[in-house]
Amino acid sequence: MNLSRLAGLPVIAGAGLAGLSVALHYDGPCVLLSPGPLGQDAASALAQGGIAAALDPQDSPARHAADTLAAGAGLCDPQTVHHMTQDGPAAIQRLLDWGVAFDRRPDGTLDLHLEAAHAHPRIAHAHDRSGAAIMRALIDRVRATPRIVVLEGATLRGLDAPDGRLRGVWLRHDGLNHFLPTTACAIASGGTGALYAAATSPGGNRGLGLAAAARAGVELADMEFVQFHPTSLDTAAIGRRPLISEAVRGAGATLIDETGARFTDELAPRDVVSRAVAAHQHAGHRVFLDARTALGPHFGTHFPGIDAACRAAGIDPSREPIPVRPAVHYHMGGIATDPHGRSSIDGLWACGEAACTGLHGANRLASNSLLEAFLTGRDVARDWSGHRFAPVDATDHAMPTGPAPDHTARDIGVWMSAEAGILRDAPGLSRLLDRLTPWVATDDHALVGALIARAALLRRESRGSHHRTDFPDPATAPLRRRITLSHVMPQPLERVG
Ligand SMILES: Cc1cc2nc3c(=O)[nH]c(=O)nc-3n(C[C@H](O)[C@H](O)[C@H](O)COP(=O)(O)OP(=O)(O)OC[C@H]3O[C@@H](n4cnc5c(N)ncnc54)[C@H](O)[C@@H]3O)c2cc1C
């Protein structure tokens, strides 16, 4: 396909909730890149619980903000938290206006769920398939909007920004490399979970947008903060594992081991439960979530999506305990952005899980990320709408290439899970860096893994989702850290292309 007719248009790399939100809120023509069919391989489509906002008359954005700040363990940006929680109710209203069918009570008001660490019921949801319902409505709207050029089968591979100003993007489309001149790109490529051996995230969440940004010299922040979910379905496979939502524990299901004994408080914060499950497994136990008494034959009615995932793995959750284990679930770190979604280089924005806005700090409050994806996408679009994009130099530049690595993405997943997992220490993180550093110049997976490992090594404390067995306490002064390519390059990067 000849993409030259698209030269100069702003580009959105990623079509999860954040990318769709940019495209729909922007008022001009733009290009939306999606590696597969729209919505496929996006974490947004897998979200079960729902989206948080202070919608109940007894609730308030200030209370939502207080819960968010508490979860973030001292590292949230209070201004960002205020902005997002304040705009939460308007975001839900817009989603309703755009056709999202959130569940309602018999009196017609929204049915709001209570989730762990929220002081008030404030989660708008659509059964346990909330993300799919949101994505369906927004994808229909994107397809009905002719100014949005959707390139399915297109992946961002690199950014050309030689003097700190974007002049184009490299992408792969239908098996061919292309250079698309543009002075505006929004990275909306989602999280990094698929870099690990066990994650609830889809395969599309490999941090490729972060790698492209880092190679262009962009600053990233909070990269060490990776959230683990304590209860993913424990299948033998490596890669994506179905999530067994916290709501199942909220409904009374208990965590037991192979002897039937309980060993932790199921309703403790997510990172505490994850560490308890990991420690119990490390001690040689198997861990199960037992919903037989609490839900029994009603399991499928309350949790149809989870029921289907269990049954697909040969487990009937109404009659047998569900084998579970912790898995990577969310990345708080990403491309450091300002309140407009601008990164540290001119012409590059970021939104959604790929961005680090400061909303989550050291730990994400459940159901805040869909809200962040939608609102940060909106904020980028607002910023674009006020911009006049400069004319572009349409010269075709060659994409940098390098030797193929001698490891596979699967190898990296095993190393990341072993050394940069729930429990970390300096020897393990150093071993990981020794393995990855030789490849950061040419392998995007190695680069993003090394950025996580370096940031984790630099943070000599335990805070939120980041737990160092050699530094088990929080430091007295909370510090947010920005990191760049130079922190992980063995020597200065030679500019190519
Ligand atoms: C199982 C699960 C359940 C969850 N439940 C909830 C919940 O209930 N509530 C909540 O708030 N949050 C939840 N989350 C987190 C939330 O879903 C995500 O944080 C959010 O959807 C991220 O949206 P996004 O648009 O930034 O990324 P995504 O939805 O992941 O979309 C990113 C897209 O970019 C594409 N992409 C990747 N690299 C490139 C590239 N180089 N070029 C072009 N495209 C690229 C990917 O293929 C993907 O389609 C859940 C996450 C998971 C995994």
mmCIF file of C-alpha atoms and ligand atoms in Angstrom, residues 13-18 33 35 40-44 46-50 154-156 188-190 200-201 204-205 208 243 329-330 352-353 364 367-370 373, ligand 1:
data_model
loop_
_atom_site.group_PDB
_atom_site.id
_atom_site.type_symbol
_atom_site.label_atom_id
_atom_site.label_comp_id
_atom_site.label_asym_id
_atom_site.label_seq_id
_atom_site.Cartn_x
_atom_site.Cartn_y
_atom_site.Cartn_z
ATOM 1 C CA ALA A 13 0.433 4.169 17.626
ATOM 2 C CA GLY A 14 -1.907 1.695 19.295
ATOM 3 C CA ALA A 15 -5.658 1.184 19.211
ATOM 4 C CA GLY A 16 -6.598 0.218 22.752
ATOM 5 C CA LEU A 17 -8.841 2.521 24.750
ATOM 6 C CA ALA A 18 -6.195 5.285 24.875
ATOM 7 C CA LEU A 33 -2.070 2.145 13.774
ATOM 8 C CA PRO A 35 -1.009 -4.343 14.706
ATOM 9 C CA GLN A 40 -7.397 -7.396 19.195
ATOM 10 C CA ASP A 41 -4.413 -7.861 21.505
ATOM 11 C CA ALA A 42 -5.378 -4.820 23.597
ATOM 12 C CA ALA A 43 -5.529 -5.041 27.398
ATOM 13 C CA SER A 44 -8.504 -2.682 27.215
ATOM 14 C CA LEU A 46 -9.785 -7.819 28.545
ATOM 15 C CA ALA A 47 -10.664 -5.518 31.466
ATOM 16 C CA GLN A 48 -13.119 -7.254 33.739
ATOM 17 C CA GLY A 49 -13.805 -5.053 36.775
ATOM 18 C CA GLY A 50 -14.661 -1.719 35.175
ATOM 19 C CA ALA A 154 0.495 -1.728 11.152
ATOM 20 C CA THR A 155 3.072 -1.565 13.958
ATOM 21 C CA LEU A 156 5.200 1.409 14.955
ATOM 22 C CA ALA A 188 -0.687 4.473 22.885
ATOM 23 C CA SER A 189 0.922 1.052 22.756
ATOM 24 C CA GLY A 190 -0.152 -0.128 26.227
ATOM 25 C CA THR A 200 -2.575 -11.311 32.338
ATOM 26 C CA SER A 201 -1.722 -8.853 29.552
ATOM 27 C CA GLY A 204 0.574 -6.919 22.105
ATOM 28 C CA ASN A 205 1.822 -5.417 25.388
ATOM 29 C CA LEU A 208 7.506 -1.569 21.678
ATOM 30 C CA LEU A 243 -7.374 -13.191 35.172
ATOM 31 C CA HIS A 329 -0.879 -7.223 35.345
ATOM 32 C CA TYR A 330 -0.031 -3.568 34.859
ATOM 33 C CA GLY A 352 -2.791 5.247 28.465
ATOM 34 C CA GLU A 353 -0.619 2.569 30.036
ATOM 35 C CA ARG A 364 -2.212 1.503 40.741
ATOM 36 C CA SER A 367 -9.982 0.370 37.873
ATOM 37 C CA ASN A 368 -8.142 3.686 37.590
ATOM 38 C CA SER A 369 -6.331 2.656 34.412
ATOM 39 C CA LEU A 370 -9.294 2.573 32.023
ATOM 40 C CA ALA A 373 -6.515 5.665 29.221
HETATM 41 C C1 LIG B 1 -6.808 -8.979 32.137
HETATM 42 C C2 LIG B 1 -6.804 -7.518 32.482
HETATM 43 C C3 LIG B 1 -7.862 -6.981 33.190
HETATM 44 C C4 LIG B 1 -7.878 -5.608 33.492
HETATM 45 N N1 LIG B 1 -8.947 -5.085 34.162
HETATM 46 C C5 LIG B 1 -9.012 -3.738 34.354
HETATM 47 C C6 LIG B 1 -10.180 -3.130 34.917
HETATM 48 O O1 LIG B 1 -11.158 -3.798 35.224
HETATM 49 N N2 LIG B 1 -10.162 -1.774 35.084
HETATM 50 C C7 LIG B 1 -9.114 -0.983 34.734
HETATM 51 O O2 LIG B 1 -9.174 0.247 34.910
HETATM 52 N N3 LIG B 1 -8.009 -1.540 34.185
HETATM 53 C C8 LIG B 1 -7.942 -2.873 33.971
HETATM 54 N N4 LIG B 1 -6.828 -3.419 33.385
HETATM 55 C C9 LIG B 1 -5.786 -2.519 32.889
HETATM 56 C C10 LIG B 1 -6.305 -1.802 31.633
HETATM 57 O O3 LIG B 1 -7.024 -2.719 30.837
HETATM 58 C C11 LIG B 1 -5.184 -1.202 30.814
HETATM 59 O O4 LIG B 1 -4.311 -0.473 31.610
HETATM 60 C C12 LIG B 1 -5.725 -0.249 29.743
HETATM 61 O O5 LIG B 1 -6.738 -0.903 29.016
HETATM 62 C C13 LIG B 1 -4.613 0.200 28.841
HETATM 63 O O6 LIG B 1 -5.160 0.806 27.697
HETATM 64 P P1 LIG B 1 -4.187 1.237 26.534
HETATM 65 O O7 LIG B 1 -5.046 1.753 25.436
HETATM 66 O O8 LIG B 1 -3.141 2.106 27.084
HETATM 67 O O9 LIG B 1 -3.452 -0.122 26.100
HETATM 68 P P2 LIG B 1 -4.039 -1.418 25.379
HETATM 69 O O10 LIG B 1 -5.488 -1.546 25.580
HETATM 70 O O11 LIG B 1 -3.188 -2.571 25.761
HETATM 71 O O12 LIG B 1 -3.837 -1.099 23.837
HETATM 72 C C14 LIG B 1 -2.554 -0.958 23.288
HETATM 73 C C15 LIG B 1 -2.618 -1.374 21.833
HETATM 74 O O13 LIG B 1 -1.410 -0.966 21.190
HETATM 75 C C16 LIG B 1 -0.960 -2.005 20.356
HETATM 76 N N5 LIG B 1 0.476 -1.851 20.125
HETATM 77 C C17 LIG B 1 1.506 -2.320 20.871
HETATM 78 N N6 LIG B 1 2.677 -1.969 20.325
HETATM 79 C C18 LIG B 1 2.385 -1.251 19.220
HETATM 80 C C19 LIG B 1 3.181 -0.624 18.230
HETATM 81 N N7 LIG B 1 4.524 -0.670 18.288
HETATM 82 N N8 LIG B 1 2.559 -0.002 17.202
HETATM 83 C C20 LIG B 1 1.195 0.044 17.127
HETATM 84 N N9 LIG B 1 0.394 -0.532 18.051
HETATM 85 C C21 LIG B 1 0.986 -1.169 19.080
HETATM 86 C C22 LIG B 1 -1.338 -3.267 21.092
HETATM 87 O O14 LIG B 1 -1.398 -4.369 20.230
HETATM 88 C C23 LIG B 1 -2.719 -2.885 21.647
HETATM 89 O O15 LIG B 1 -3.706 -3.179 20.714
HETATM 90 C C24 LIG B 1 -6.795 -4.782 33.095
HETATM 91 C C25 LIG B 1 -5.716 -5.338 32.395
HETATM 92 C C26 LIG B 1 -5.721 -6.692 32.089
HETATM 93 C C27 LIG B 1 -4.556 -7.247 31.319
#
